[in-house]
């Protein structure tokens, strides 16, 4: 179990209908690759976030499959279309079964 | 290109074949943006963009395992593009392959020179 896993997301507060916005996400996580060895020469077991999804009002924006080659504290930047006011839901899936969630509201004016 | 052990070369060929099913790949239609020289292999910024792609896979030919990330774009994706940060074990080719909505494939390749490797080996 990774400790102190904190998701952070930046989404604009409002947008025009149909506008494309940029979303940035960062989650604190060691992303232990399974390649490193400890001081006794034992391999440190892999422990990473393996999947990330972003949905808006239940419809998919994007899904990312993460491999051990993704850096510590995974950063993801991508773009979304905002057809109406609603909520972005962000979900990160950990190797250990933990699921981390964050959501952001956006208003269409 | 970088000289690789046979096993690493085979691993990336296998990973490409698994994604494309051996289909021909166009050399245009996808953009891979990565630094030419990365001082620290632990966190190398990378950006991929392929208008009209259903999914994009990123592979690192010289890492212990070639897989880096796969992006699957949904109907509300504002662009078939994404940025992230990756680890590179050493100087090597980074490959991005897009599967387009029409079922065709496109690839982009770039060598990244790494000063300090990022896989703890």
Tab-separated table of C-alpha atoms in Angstrom:
chain	number	residue	atom	x	y	z
A	1	UNK	CA	0.000	0.000	0.000
A	2	UNK	CA	1.419	3.308	-1.019
A	3	UNK	CA	1.134	5.950	1.687
A	4	UNK	CA	-0.175	9.494	1.392
A	5	UNK	CA	-1.509	9.119	-2.112
A	6	UNK	CA	-3.002	12.500	-2.982
A	7	UNK	CA	-4.608	13.165	-6.349
A	8	UNK	CA	-4.494	16.713	-7.689
A	9	UNK	CA	-6.420	17.930	-10.717
A	10	UNK	CA	-6.597	21.273	-12.497
A	11	UNK	CA	-9.773	21.957	-14.473
A	12	UNK	CA	-11.083	25.414	-15.506
A	13	UNK	CA	-14.127	26.561	-13.466
A	14	UNK	CA	-16.165	27.469	-16.516
A	15	UNK	CA	-16.176	27.065	-20.276
A	16	UNK	CA	-18.264	27.822	-23.335
A	17	UNK	CA	-20.485	25.009	-24.629
A	18	UNK	CA	-18.468	22.703	-26.878
A	19	UNK	CA	-15.172	24.280	-25.841
A	20	UNK	CA	-12.014	22.170	-25.649
A	21	UNK	CA	-10.263	22.553	-22.305
A	22	UNK	CA	-6.925	21.329	-20.967
A	23	UNK	CA	-6.866	19.131	-17.877
A	24	UNK	CA	-3.741	18.476	-15.808
A	25	UNK	CA	-3.540	15.738	-13.198
A	26	UNK	CA	-0.836	14.779	-10.736
A	27	UNK	CA	-0.979	12.053	-8.100
A	28	UNK	CA	1.660	11.469	-5.452
A	29	UNK	CA	2.750	7.829	-5.714
A	30	UNK	CA	6.170	6.111	-5.597
A	31	UNK	CA	5.483	4.023	-8.758
A	32	UNK	CA	7.884	1.292	-7.599
A	33	UNK	CA	8.959	-0.265	-10.891
A	34	UNK	CA	9.810	-3.779	-9.723
A	35	UNK	CA	13.294	-3.338	-11.222
A	36	UNK	CA	15.042	-1.810	-8.220
A	37	UNK	CA	16.918	-3.749	-5.538
A	38	UNK	CA	17.187	-2.863	-1.838
A	39	UNK	CA	20.507	-2.679	0.043
A	40	UNK	CA	20.438	-6.472	0.629
A	41	UNK	CA	20.110	-7.165	-3.083
A	42	UNK	CA	16.479	-8.237	-2.913
A	43	UNK	CA	14.184	-7.021	-5.663
A	44	UNK	CA	11.645	-4.479	-4.400
A	45	UNK	CA	8.228	-5.692	-5.601
A	46	UNK	CA	6.395	-3.690	-8.243
A	47	UNK	CA	3.739	-1.313	-6.894
A	48	UNK	CA	2.349	1.181	-9.378
A	49	UNK	CA	-0.829	2.873	-10.475
A	50	UNK	CA	-1.730	0.807	-13.527
A	51	UNK	CA	-4.784	2.589	-14.917
A	52	UNK	CA	-6.310	6.059	-15.016
A	53	UNK	CA	-9.681	7.119	-16.372
A	54	UNK	CA	-11.411	10.449	-16.924
A	55	UNK	CA	-15.160	10.700	-17.530
A	56	UNK	CA	-17.478	13.661	-17.947
A	57	UNK	CA	-21.117	13.117	-16.875
A	58	UNK	CA	-20.512	9.369	-17.282
A	59	UNK	CA	-19.059	9.562	-20.798
A	60	UNK	CA	-15.418	8.675	-21.479
A	61	UNK	CA	-12.848	11.391	-22.120
A	62	UNK	CA	-9.860	9.088	-22.015
A	63	UNK	CA	-8.335	6.039	-20.395
A	64	UNK	CA	-4.623	5.525	-19.794
A	65	UNK	CA	-2.835	2.257	-19.080
A	66	UNK	CA	0.318	2.994	-17.065
A	67	UNK	CA	3.383	0.734	-17.116
A	68	UNK	CA	6.342	0.726	-14.684
A	69	UNK	CA	8.160	3.157	-17.023
A	70	UNK	CA	5.885	6.005	-15.901
A	71	UNK	CA	7.702	8.332	-13.491
A	72	UNK	CA	7.122	8.716	-9.759
A	73	UNK	CA	4.104	10.956	-9.036
A	74	UNK	CA	2.425	10.353	-12.411
A	75	UNK	CA	1.565	13.525	-14.314
A	76	UNK	CA	-1.002	13.396	-17.110
A	77	UNK	CA	-2.153	16.277	-19.296
A	78	UNK	CA	-4.900	15.919	-21.908
A	79	UNK	CA	-7.851	17.730	-23.451
A	80	UNK	CA	-11.594	17.372	-23.117
A	81	UNK	CA	-14.678	18.715	-24.857
A	82	UNK	CA	-17.254	20.271	-22.536
A	83	UNK	CA	-20.736	19.959	-24.097
A	84	UNK	CA	-22.662	21.115	-21.007
A	85	UNK	CA	-22.300	21.901	-17.306
A	86	UNK	CA	-21.359	18.865	-15.300
A	87	UNK	CA	-18.713	16.931	-13.438
A	88	UNK	CA	-15.425	15.418	-14.418
A	89	UNK	CA	-14.659	12.161	-12.586
A	90	UNK	CA	-11.037	11.044	-12.318
A	91	UNK	CA	-10.074	7.566	-11.117
A	92	UNK	CA	-6.647	6.022	-10.499
A	93	UNK	CA	-6.285	2.239	-9.980
A	94	UNK	CA	-3.411	0.960	-7.814
A	95	UNK	CA	-1.707	-2.465	-8.157
A	96	UNK	CA	-2.723	-3.162	-4.538
A	97	UNK	CA	-6.410	-2.773	-5.368
A	98	UNK	CA	-6.764	0.752	-3.981
A	99	UNK	CA	-8.836	3.169	-6.036
A	100	UNK	CA	-8.282	6.925	-5.752
A	101	UNK	CA	-11.020	9.286	-6.936
A	102	UNK	CA	-11.326	12.991	-7.540
A	103	UNK	CA	-14.040	15.052	-9.187
A	104	UNK	CA	-14.321	18.599	-10.513
A	105	UNK	CA	-17.398	20.579	-11.521
A	106	UNK	CA	-17.414	22.852	-14.515
A	107	UNK	CA	-20.076	25.403	-15.456
A	108	UNK	CA	-21.023	26.145	-19.058
A	109	UNK	CA	-22.106	29.755	-19.475
B	1	UNK	CA	19.553	4.057	-33.600
B	2	UNK	CA	21.014	2.465	-30.514
B	3	UNK	CA	22.549	-1.002	-30.406
B	4	UNK	CA	20.388	-3.221	-28.225
B	5	UNK	CA	20.718	-6.703	-26.837
B	6	UNK	CA	18.742	-9.221	-28.887
B	7	UNK	CA	16.219	-9.742	-26.081
B	8	UNK	CA	15.344	-6.046	-25.844
B	9	UNK	CA	14.958	-5.814	-29.612
B	10	UNK	CA	12.690	-8.869	-29.616
B	11	UNK	CA	10.636	-7.484	-26.712
B	12	UNK	CA	9.805	-4.254	-28.524
B	13	UNK	CA	9.094	-6.076	-31.793
B	14	UNK	CA	6.689	-8.304	-29.863
B	15	UNK	CA	5.054	-5.283	-28.215
B	16	UNK	CA	4.606	-3.559	-31.597
B	17	UNK	CA	3.197	-6.738	-33.170
B	18	UNK	CA	0.777	-7.187	-30.259
B	19	UNK	CA	-0.591	-3.666	-30.821
B	20	UNK	CA	-0.646	-3.549	-34.640
B	21	UNK	CA	-1.168	-7.237	-35.427
B	22	UNK	CA	1.723	-6.870	-37.871
B	23	UNK	CA	-0.043	-4.218	-39.994
B	24	UNK	CA	1.878	-1.673	-42.071
B	25	UNK	CA	2.513	1.644	-40.322
B	26	UNK	CA	2.494	5.089	-41.902
B	27	UNK	CA	5.361	7.403	-40.973
B	28	UNK	CA	3.127	10.459	-40.743
B	29	UNK	CA	-0.032	11.348	-38.841
B	30	UNK	CA	1.494	11.091	-35.376
B	31	UNK	CA	3.741	13.517	-33.535
B	32	UNK	CA	6.049	12.462	-30.726
B	33	UNK	CA	7.615	15.266	-28.719
B	34	UNK	CA	10.450	14.329	-26.365
B	35	UNK	CA	13.722	16.026	-25.449
B	36	UNK	CA	16.766	15.149	-27.570
B	37	UNK	CA	18.846	15.059	-24.408
B	38	UNK	CA	17.407	14.160	-20.997
B	39	UNK	CA	19.774	14.851	-18.118
B	40	UNK	CA	17.710	12.757	-15.726
B	41	UNK	CA	16.198	9.514	-16.994
B	42	UNK	CA	13.852	9.357	-14.010
B	43	UNK	CA	11.485	11.946	-15.381
B	44	UNK	CA	11.497	12.555	-19.120
B	45	UNK	CA	8.580	14.651	-20.429
B	46	UNK	CA	6.848	13.206	-23.489
B	47	UNK	CA	3.894	14.342	-25.565
B	48	UNK	CA	2.046	12.392	-28.244
B	49	UNK	CA	-0.542	13.698	-30.679
B	50	UNK	CA	-2.333	11.863	-33.485
B	51	UNK	CA	-5.514	13.509	-34.829
B	52	UNK	CA	-8.090	10.820	-35.583
B	53	UNK	CA	-6.491	8.184	-33.369
B	54	UNK	CA	-8.556	5.761	-31.298
B	55	UNK	CA	-5.548	4.874	-29.180
B	56	UNK	CA	-1.840	5.621	-28.899
B	57	UNK	CA	0.835	3.377	-27.378
B	58	UNK	CA	4.266	4.543	-26.186
B	59	UNK	CA	7.214	2.124	-26.087
B	60	UNK	CA	10.808	2.524	-24.915
B	61	UNK	CA	13.101	0.188	-26.841
B	62	UNK	CA	15.929	0.115	-24.296
B	63	UNK	CA	14.043	-0.300	-21.013
B	64	UNK	CA	13.870	-3.635	-19.119
B	65	UNK	CA	10.253	-3.855	-20.346
B	66	UNK	CA	9.297	-1.796	-23.415
B	67	UNK	CA	5.784	-0.718	-22.391
B	68	UNK	CA	5.384	2.882	-21.194
B	69	UNK	CA	1.730	3.820	-21.596
B	70	UNK	CA	-1.404	3.333	-23.672
B	71	UNK	CA	-3.973	6.087	-24.193
B	72	UNK	CA	-7.515	5.163	-25.271
B	73	UNK	CA	-9.506	8.219	-26.315
B	74	UNK	CA	-13.230	8.486	-25.641
B	75	UNK	CA	-15.945	10.502	-27.414
B	76	UNK	CA	-15.297	13.560	-25.219
B	77	UNK	CA	-11.549	13.736	-25.857
B	78	UNK	CA	-10.778	17.301	-26.943
B	79	UNK	CA	-7.770	16.114	-28.944
B	80	UNK	CA	-6.149	12.754	-29.536
B	81	UNK	CA	-3.142	13.950	-27.593
B	82	UNK	CA	-1.652	13.575	-24.130
B	83	UNK	CA	1.458	14.403	-22.124
B	84	UNK	CA	3.125	12.503	-19.307
B	85	UNK	CA	6.554	11.832	-17.779
B	86	UNK	CA	8.470	8.591	-18.141
B	87	UNK	CA	11.585	6.763	-17.011
B	88	UNK	CA	14.334	5.790	-19.435
B	89	UNK	CA	17.068	3.324	-18.432
B	90	UNK	CA	19.540	4.899	-20.852
B	91	UNK	CA	19.955	6.452	-24.289
B	92	UNK	CA	17.457	4.785	-26.583
B	93	UNK	CA	14.700	5.104	-29.158
B	94	UNK	CA	11.218	6.021	-27.968
B	95	UNK	CA	8.409	4.834	-30.233
B	96	UNK	CA	4.798	6.026	-30.401
B	97	UNK	CA	2.225	4.168	-32.481
B	98	UNK	CA	-1.319	5.366	-33.137
B	99	UNK	CA	-4.225	3.181	-34.098
B	100	UNK	CA	-6.506	5.365	-36.198
B	101	UNK	CA	-10.295	5.201	-36.162
B	102	UNK	CA	-10.198	3.751	-39.706
B	103	UNK	CA	-8.010	0.851	-38.487
B	104	UNK	CA	-4.727	2.085	-39.998
B	105	UNK	CA	-1.554	2.653	-37.986
B	106	UNK	CA	1.050	5.405	-37.808
B	107	UNK	CA	4.328	5.500	-35.935
B	108	UNK	CA	6.879	8.064	-34.830
B	109	UNK	CA	10.321	7.338	-33.437
B	110	UNK	CA	12.827	9.545	-31.653
B	111	UNK	CA	16.145	8.910	-29.982
B	112	UNK	CA	16.508	10.363	-26.484
B	113	UNK	CA	20.019	10.674	-25.059
B	114	UNK	CA	20.005	10.029	-21.323
B	115	UNK	CA	22.775	11.244	-19.002
B	116	UNK	CA	21.612	9.486	-15.811
B	117	UNK	CA	19.543	6.303	-16.223
B	118	UNK	CA	16.180	6.082	-14.543
B	119	UNK	CA	15.496	2.446	-13.757
B	120	UNK	CA	17.593	2.022	-10.630
B	121	UNK	CA	19.812	-0.632	-12.227
